[in-house]
Amino acid sequence: MQRKIVFDAFGTLICRTRPRLNPYGRLLAGAGPATPRLPFLTRNVPIEVFAQELGLESLQPAIYQELAEDLTGYRLFEDVAPTLQRLRADGCRIVVCSNLAHPYAEVVRRLLPGLDGYIFSFQVGAKKPDPAIYRAVCETLDCRPNEALFVGDSQRADVDGPRRFGMSARLIDRRGRQTLDEVLRCEMN
């Protein structure tokens, strides 16, 4: 049977190369503490739409600059490319499932080209651990939940949520320098 593996993106496959600028955080700060964060991750619109909706058009120049700089501050963890290459050679189907805002999808696609699928919260309209996003994963992979393994760095979003949905799931500890191979080896034993 062909293995189906789902990876979280940021913190699992992709790491930062410099401190985060957080242009969406700037919008939240300008809008006040009662502004919900969820729409940034669940609506397929550019950042300027949120600035306009919040009446913060004056912040747009700073936000554009921060966003452009932030989008260049990422790379793959060192073990990712060889691990994905090996998995593909073994016939695995690989998708990424990530909670992220619209502009960050380009970073994922640029750093991880040619995967079998990309499931982003802003496209689905739901974020992990909402079952709708895991359902989108299974639709993309054309599989039942128990046929997919989810690997990520968040207990709640990448382990608990997928398990409740019926997937296998493994937590990766990048701060503890755990590698993808170590996590995947645990799944095979």
PDB file of C-alpha atoms in Angstrom:
ATOM      1  CA  MET A   1       0.000   0.000   0.000  1.00  0.00           C
ATOM      2  CA  GLN A   2       1.251   3.464  -0.908  1.00  0.00           C
ATOM      3  CA  ARG A   3       2.150   5.550   2.150  1.00  0.00           C
ATOM      4  CA  LYS A   4       0.428   8.909   2.531  1.00  0.00           C
ATOM      5  CA  ILE A   5       2.204  11.454   4.683  1.00  0.00           C
ATOM      6  CA  VAL A   6       0.960  14.884   5.675  1.00  0.00           C
ATOM      7  CA  PHE A   7       3.402  17.442   7.006  1.00  0.00           C
ATOM      8  CA  ASP A   8       2.797  20.718   8.760  1.00  0.00           C
ATOM      9  CA  ALA A   9       4.889  23.444   7.114  1.00  0.00           C
ATOM     10  CA  PHE A  10       6.305  26.065   9.478  1.00  0.00           C
ATOM     11  CA  GLY A  11       8.230  24.656  12.428  1.00  0.00           C
ATOM     12  CA  THR A  12       8.159  21.164  10.905  1.00  0.00           C
ATOM     13  CA  LEU A  13       9.650  21.462   7.411  1.00  0.00           C
ATOM     14  CA  ILE A  14      10.372  25.193   7.222  1.00  0.00           C
ATOM     15  CA  CYS A  15      12.300  27.313   9.704  1.00  0.00           C
ATOM     16  CA  ARG A  16      13.015  31.005  10.117  1.00  0.00           C
ATOM     17  CA  THR A  17      16.315  32.525   9.157  1.00  0.00           C
ATOM     18  CA  ARG A  18      15.759  35.739  11.146  1.00  0.00           C
ATOM     19  CA  PRO A  19      13.348  37.171  13.725  1.00  0.00           C
ATOM     20  CA  ARG A  20       9.701  37.323  12.712  1.00  0.00           C
ATOM     21  CA  LEU A  21       8.326  40.724  11.704  1.00  0.00           C
ATOM     22  CA  ASN A  22       4.613  39.770  11.965  1.00  0.00           C
ATOM     23  CA  PRO A  23       2.762  42.252   9.747  1.00  0.00           C
ATOM     24  CA  TYR A  24      -0.534  40.632  10.709  1.00  0.00           C
ATOM     25  CA  GLY A  25       0.333  41.295  14.347  1.00  0.00           C
ATOM     26  CA  ARG A  26       0.737  44.965  13.441  1.00  0.00           C
ATOM     27  CA  LEU A  27      -2.820  44.957  12.077  1.00  0.00           C
ATOM     28  CA  LEU A  28      -4.118  43.302  15.233  1.00  0.00           C
ATOM     29  CA  ALA A  29      -2.326  45.820  17.431  1.00  0.00           C
ATOM     30  CA  GLY A  30      -3.768  48.696  15.409  1.00  0.00           C
ATOM     31  CA  ALA A  31      -7.282  47.273  15.506  1.00  0.00           C
ATOM     32  CA  GLY A  32      -7.378  46.638  19.242  1.00  0.00           C
ATOM     33  CA  PRO A  33      -7.494  43.596  21.528  1.00  0.00           C
ATOM     34  CA  ALA A  34     -11.024  42.499  20.581  1.00  0.00           C
ATOM     35  CA  THR A  35     -10.073  41.795  16.937  1.00  0.00           C
ATOM     36  CA  PRO A  36     -10.146  38.064  16.189  1.00  0.00           C
ATOM     37  CA  ARG A  37      -7.064  36.513  14.572  1.00  0.00           C
ATOM     38  CA  LEU A  38      -8.897  33.651  12.884  1.00  0.00           C
ATOM     39  CA  PRO A  39      -9.965  35.509   9.701  1.00  0.00           C
ATOM     40  CA  PHE A  40      -6.305  36.088   8.766  1.00  0.00           C
ATOM     41  CA  LEU A  41      -5.864  32.325   8.617  1.00  0.00           C
ATOM     42  CA  THR A  42      -9.230  31.347   7.143  1.00  0.00           C
ATOM     43  CA  ARG A  43      -9.929  33.891   4.407  1.00  0.00           C
ATOM     44  CA  ASN A  44      -8.335  33.805   0.973  1.00  0.00           C
ATOM     45  CA  VAL A  45      -7.667  37.525   0.681  1.00  0.00           C
ATOM     46  CA  PRO A  46      -4.513  39.660   0.611  1.00  0.00           C
ATOM     47  CA  ILE A  47      -3.399  41.617   3.652  1.00  0.00           C
ATOM     48  CA  GLU A  48      -4.556  44.937   2.224  1.00  0.00           C
ATOM     49  CA  VAL A  49      -8.169  43.722   2.361  1.00  0.00           C
ATOM     50  CA  PHE A  50      -7.840  43.173   6.113  1.00  0.00           C
ATOM     51  CA  ALA A  51      -6.217  46.624   6.507  1.00  0.00           C
ATOM     52  CA  GLN A  52      -9.131  48.221   4.637  1.00  0.00           C
ATOM     53  CA  GLU A  53     -11.756  46.292   6.581  1.00  0.00           C
ATOM     54  CA  LEU A  54     -10.164  47.338   9.865  1.00  0.00           C
ATOM     55  CA  GLY A  55      -9.887  50.975   8.741  1.00  0.00           C
ATOM     56  CA  LEU A  56      -6.104  50.805   8.929  1.00  0.00           C
ATOM     57  CA  GLU A  57      -5.166  51.808   5.381  1.00  0.00           C
ATOM     58  CA  SER A  58      -2.557  54.169   6.835  1.00  0.00           C
ATOM     59  CA  LEU A  59      -0.565  51.122   7.993  1.00  0.00           C
ATOM     60  CA  GLN A  60      -0.385  49.618   4.509  1.00  0.00           C
ATOM     61  CA  PRO A  61       3.080  50.949   3.525  1.00  0.00           C
ATOM     62  CA  ALA A  62       4.677  49.568   6.712  1.00  0.00           C
ATOM     63  CA  ILE A  63       2.731  46.312   6.430  1.00  0.00           C
ATOM     64  CA  TYR A  64       3.771  45.792   2.796  1.00  0.00           C
ATOM     65  CA  GLN A  65       7.411  46.379   3.699  1.00  0.00           C
ATOM     66  CA  GLU A  66       7.302  44.035   6.690  1.00  0.00           C
ATOM     67  CA  LEU A  67       5.468  41.361   4.734  1.00  0.00           C
ATOM     68  CA  ALA A  68       7.904  41.490   1.807  1.00  0.00           C
ATOM     69  CA  GLU A  69      10.850  41.176   4.178  1.00  0.00           C
ATOM     70  CA  ASP A  70       9.209  38.470   6.284  1.00  0.00           C
ATOM     71  CA  LEU A  71       8.435  36.329   3.219  1.00  0.00           C
ATOM     72  CA  THR A  72      12.160  36.056   2.438  1.00  0.00           C
ATOM     73  CA  GLY A  73      13.140  34.908   5.940  1.00  0.00           C
ATOM     74  CA  TYR A  74      12.584  31.159   5.602  1.00  0.00           C
ATOM     75  CA  ARG A  75      14.450  28.019   4.578  1.00  0.00           C
ATOM     76  CA  LEU A  76      14.020  24.266   4.894  1.00  0.00           C
ATOM     77  CA  PHE A  77      15.408  22.429   7.899  1.00  0.00           C
ATOM     78  CA  GLU A  78      18.552  20.612   6.744  1.00  0.00           C
ATOM     79  CA  ASP A  79      17.010  17.137   6.866  1.00  0.00           C
ATOM     80  CA  VAL A  80      13.905  17.984   4.840  1.00  0.00           C
ATOM     81  CA  ALA A  81      15.098  17.819   1.215  1.00  0.00           C
ATOM     82  CA  PRO A  82      16.858  14.446   1.518  1.00  0.00           C
ATOM     83  CA  THR A  83      14.000  12.944   3.534  1.00  0.00           C
ATOM     84  CA  LEU A  84      11.351  14.093   1.053  1.00  0.00           C
ATOM     85  CA  GLN A  85      13.480  12.854  -1.833  1.00  0.00           C
ATOM     86  CA  ARG A  86      13.748   9.420  -0.193  1.00  0.00           C
ATOM     87  CA  LEU A  87      10.018   9.298   0.556  1.00  0.00           C
ATOM     88  CA  ARG A  88       9.173  10.171  -3.047  1.00  0.00           C
ATOM     89  CA  ALA A  89      11.605   7.516  -4.314  1.00  0.00           C
ATOM     90  CA  ASP A  90       9.775   5.028  -2.068  1.00  0.00           C
ATOM     91  CA  GLY A  91       6.483   5.998  -3.747  1.00  0.00           C
ATOM     92  CA  CYS A  92       4.988   7.975  -0.863  1.00  0.00           C
ATOM     93  CA  ARG A  93       2.353  10.589  -1.553  1.00  0.00           C
ATOM     94  CA  ILE A  94       3.220  13.784   0.322  1.00  0.00           C
ATOM     95  CA  VAL A  95       1.082  16.810   1.141  1.00  0.00           C
ATOM     96  CA  VAL A  96       1.520  19.860   3.317  1.00  0.00           C
ATOM     97  CA  CYS A  97      -1.275  21.068   5.576  1.00  0.00           C
ATOM     98  CA  SER A  98      -0.711  24.417   7.250  1.00  0.00           C
ATOM     99  CA  ASN A  99      -2.519  27.155   9.134  1.00  0.00           C
ATOM    100  CA  LEU A 100      -1.321  30.260   7.380  1.00  0.00           C
ATOM    101  CA  ALA A 101      -2.317  33.574   5.862  1.00  0.00           C
ATOM    102  CA  HIS A 102      -2.627  34.000   2.103  1.00  0.00           C
ATOM    103  CA  PRO A 103       0.863  35.404   1.255  1.00  0.00           C
ATOM    104  CA  TYR A 104       2.741  32.627   3.061  1.00  0.00           C
ATOM    105  CA  ALA A 105       1.488  29.946   0.662  1.00  0.00           C
ATOM    106  CA  GLU A 106       4.000  31.206  -1.900  1.00  0.00           C
ATOM    107  CA  VAL A 107       6.843  30.552   0.561  1.00  0.00           C
ATOM    108  CA  VAL A 108       5.669  26.972   1.076  1.00  0.00           C
ATOM    109  CA  ARG A 109       5.285  26.301  -2.643  1.00  0.00           C
ATOM    110  CA  ARG A 110       8.664  27.875  -3.432  1.00  0.00           C
ATOM    111  CA  LEU A 111      10.513  25.870  -0.782  1.00  0.00           C
ATOM    112  CA  LEU A 112       8.539  22.644  -1.300  1.00  0.00           C
ATOM    113  CA  PRO A 113       7.758  22.379  -5.008  1.00  0.00           C
ATOM    114  CA  GLY A 114       6.130  19.389  -6.637  1.00  0.00           C
ATOM    115  CA  LEU A 115       4.301  17.875  -3.681  1.00  0.00           C
ATOM    116  CA  ASP A 116       1.098  15.923  -4.202  1.00  0.00           C
ATOM    117  CA  GLY A 117      -0.933  18.652  -2.560  1.00  0.00           C
ATOM    118  CA  TYR A 118      -1.009  21.829  -0.510  1.00  0.00           C
ATOM    119  CA  ILE A 119      -3.838  22.328   1.965  1.00  0.00           C
ATOM    120  CA  PHE A 120      -3.868  25.790   3.486  1.00  0.00           C
ATOM    121  CA  SER A 121      -6.294  27.085   6.115  1.00  0.00           C
ATOM    122  CA  PHE A 122      -7.040  30.251   4.147  1.00  0.00           C
ATOM    123  CA  GLN A 123      -8.172  28.146   1.160  1.00  0.00           C
ATOM    124  CA  VAL A 124     -10.251  25.666   3.163  1.00  0.00           C
ATOM    125  CA  GLY A 125     -11.837  28.329   5.381  1.00  0.00           C
ATOM    126  CA  ALA A 126     -10.927  26.369   8.500  1.00  0.00           C
ATOM    127  CA  LYS A 127      -7.785  25.961  10.537  1.00  0.00           C
ATOM    128  CA  LYS A 128      -6.296  23.012  12.356  1.00  0.00           C
ATOM    129  CA  PRO A 129      -7.662  21.349  14.484  1.00  0.00           C
ATOM    130  CA  ASP A 130     -11.012  21.878  12.696  1.00  0.00           C
ATOM    131  CA  PRO A 131     -11.986  18.543  11.076  1.00  0.00           C
ATOM    132  CA  ALA A 132     -12.736  20.337   7.777  1.00  0.00           C
ATOM    133  CA  ILE A 133      -9.041  20.833   7.078  1.00  0.00           C
ATOM    134  CA  TYR A 134      -8.221  17.159   7.697  1.00  0.00           C
ATOM    135  CA  ARG A 135     -11.146  16.211   5.461  1.00  0.00           C
ATOM    136  CA  ALA A 136      -9.552  18.360   2.720  1.00  0.00           C
ATOM    137  CA  VAL A 137      -6.295  16.449   3.256  1.00  0.00           C
ATOM    138  CA  CYS A 138      -8.026  13.107   2.776  1.00  0.00           C
ATOM    139  CA  GLU A 139      -9.842  14.370  -0.318  1.00  0.00           C
ATOM    140  CA  THR A 140      -6.544  15.546  -1.799  1.00  0.00           C
ATOM    141  CA  LEU A 141      -4.875  12.219  -1.048  1.00  0.00           C
ATOM    142  CA  ASP A 142      -8.006  10.270  -2.031  1.00  0.00           C
ATOM    143  CA  CYS A 143      -7.761   8.205   1.141  1.00  0.00           C
ATOM    144  CA  ARG A 144      -9.514   7.378   4.376  1.00  0.00           C
ATOM    145  CA  PRO A 145      -8.184   9.072   7.526  1.00  0.00           C
ATOM    146  CA  ASN A 146      -6.605   5.862   8.862  1.00  0.00           C
ATOM    147  CA  GLU A 147      -4.459   5.643   5.708  1.00  0.00           C
ATOM    148  CA  ALA A 148      -2.599   8.916   6.383  1.00  0.00           C
ATOM    149  CA  LEU A 149       0.148   9.880   8.814  1.00  0.00           C
ATOM    150  CA  PHE A 150       0.270  13.508  10.004  1.00  0.00           C
ATOM    151  CA  VAL A 151       3.618  14.920  11.225  1.00  0.00           C
ATOM    152  CA  GLY A 152       3.903  18.332  12.837  1.00  0.00           C
ATOM    153  CA  ASP A 153       5.236  20.426  15.687  1.00  0.00           C
ATOM    154  CA  SER A 154       1.946  21.316  17.419  1.00  0.00           C
ATOM    155  CA  GLN A 155       0.381  18.825  19.815  1.00  0.00           C
ATOM    156  CA  ARG A 156      -3.093  20.311  19.431  1.00  0.00           C
ATOM    157  CA  ALA A 157      -3.161  21.002  15.671  1.00  0.00           C
ATOM    158  CA  ASP A 158      -0.843  18.320  14.287  1.00  0.00           C
ATOM    159  CA  VAL A 159      -1.371  15.402  16.666  1.00  0.00           C
ATOM    160  CA  ASP A 160      -4.577  15.685  18.705  1.00  0.00           C
ATOM    161  CA  GLY A 161      -6.696  17.050  15.828  1.00  0.00           C
ATOM    162  CA  PRO A 162      -5.585  14.477  13.244  1.00  0.00           C
ATOM    163  CA  ARG A 163      -5.975  11.621  15.752  1.00  0.00           C
ATOM    164  CA  ARG A 164      -9.522  12.701  16.616  1.00  0.00           C
ATOM    165  CA  PHE A 165     -10.199  12.669  12.865  1.00  0.00           C
ATOM    166  CA  GLY A 166      -8.858   9.107  12.599  1.00  0.00           C
ATOM    167  CA  MET A 167      -5.349   9.709  11.275  1.00  0.00           C
ATOM    168  CA  SER A 168      -2.092   8.488  12.713  1.00  0.00           C
ATOM    169  CA  ALA A 169      -0.012  11.398  13.968  1.00  0.00           C
ATOM    170  CA  ARG A 170       3.468  12.097  15.257  1.00  0.00           C
ATOM    171  CA  LEU A 171       4.899  15.134  16.996  1.00  0.00           C
ATOM    172  CA  ILE A 172       8.323  16.410  15.934  1.00  0.00           C
ATOM    173  CA  ASP A 173      10.470  18.268  18.449  1.00  0.00           C
ATOM    174  CA  ARG A 174      12.618  20.593  16.354  1.00  0.00           C
ATOM    175  CA  ARG A 175      13.816  22.474  19.436  1.00  0.00           C
ATOM    176  CA  GLY A 176      15.192  19.176  20.669  1.00  0.00           C
ATOM    177  CA  ARG A 177      16.808  18.708  17.237  1.00  0.00           C
ATOM    178  CA  GLN A 178      14.617  15.762  16.306  1.00  0.00           C
ATOM    179  CA  THR A 179      14.709  14.890  12.602  1.00  0.00           C
ATOM    180  CA  LEU A 180      11.988  13.756  10.235  1.00  0.00           C
ATOM    181  CA  ASP A 181      13.720  10.392   9.853  1.00  0.00           C
ATOM    182  CA  GLU A 182      13.583   9.850  13.628  1.00  0.00           C
ATOM    183  CA  VAL A 183       9.857  10.621  13.694  1.00  0.00           C
ATOM    184  CA  LEU A 184       9.112   8.479  10.637  1.00  0.00           C
ATOM    185  CA  ARG A 185      11.209   5.606  12.008  1.00  0.00           C
ATOM    186  CA  CYS A 186       9.015   5.629  15.131  1.00  0.00           C
ATOM    187  CA  GLU A 187       5.955   5.245  12.901  1.00  0.00           C
ATOM    188  CA  MET A 188       7.406   2.240  11.119  1.00  0.00           C
ATOM    189  CA  ASN A 189       8.295   0.381  14.351  1.00  0.00           C
TER     190      ASN A 189
END
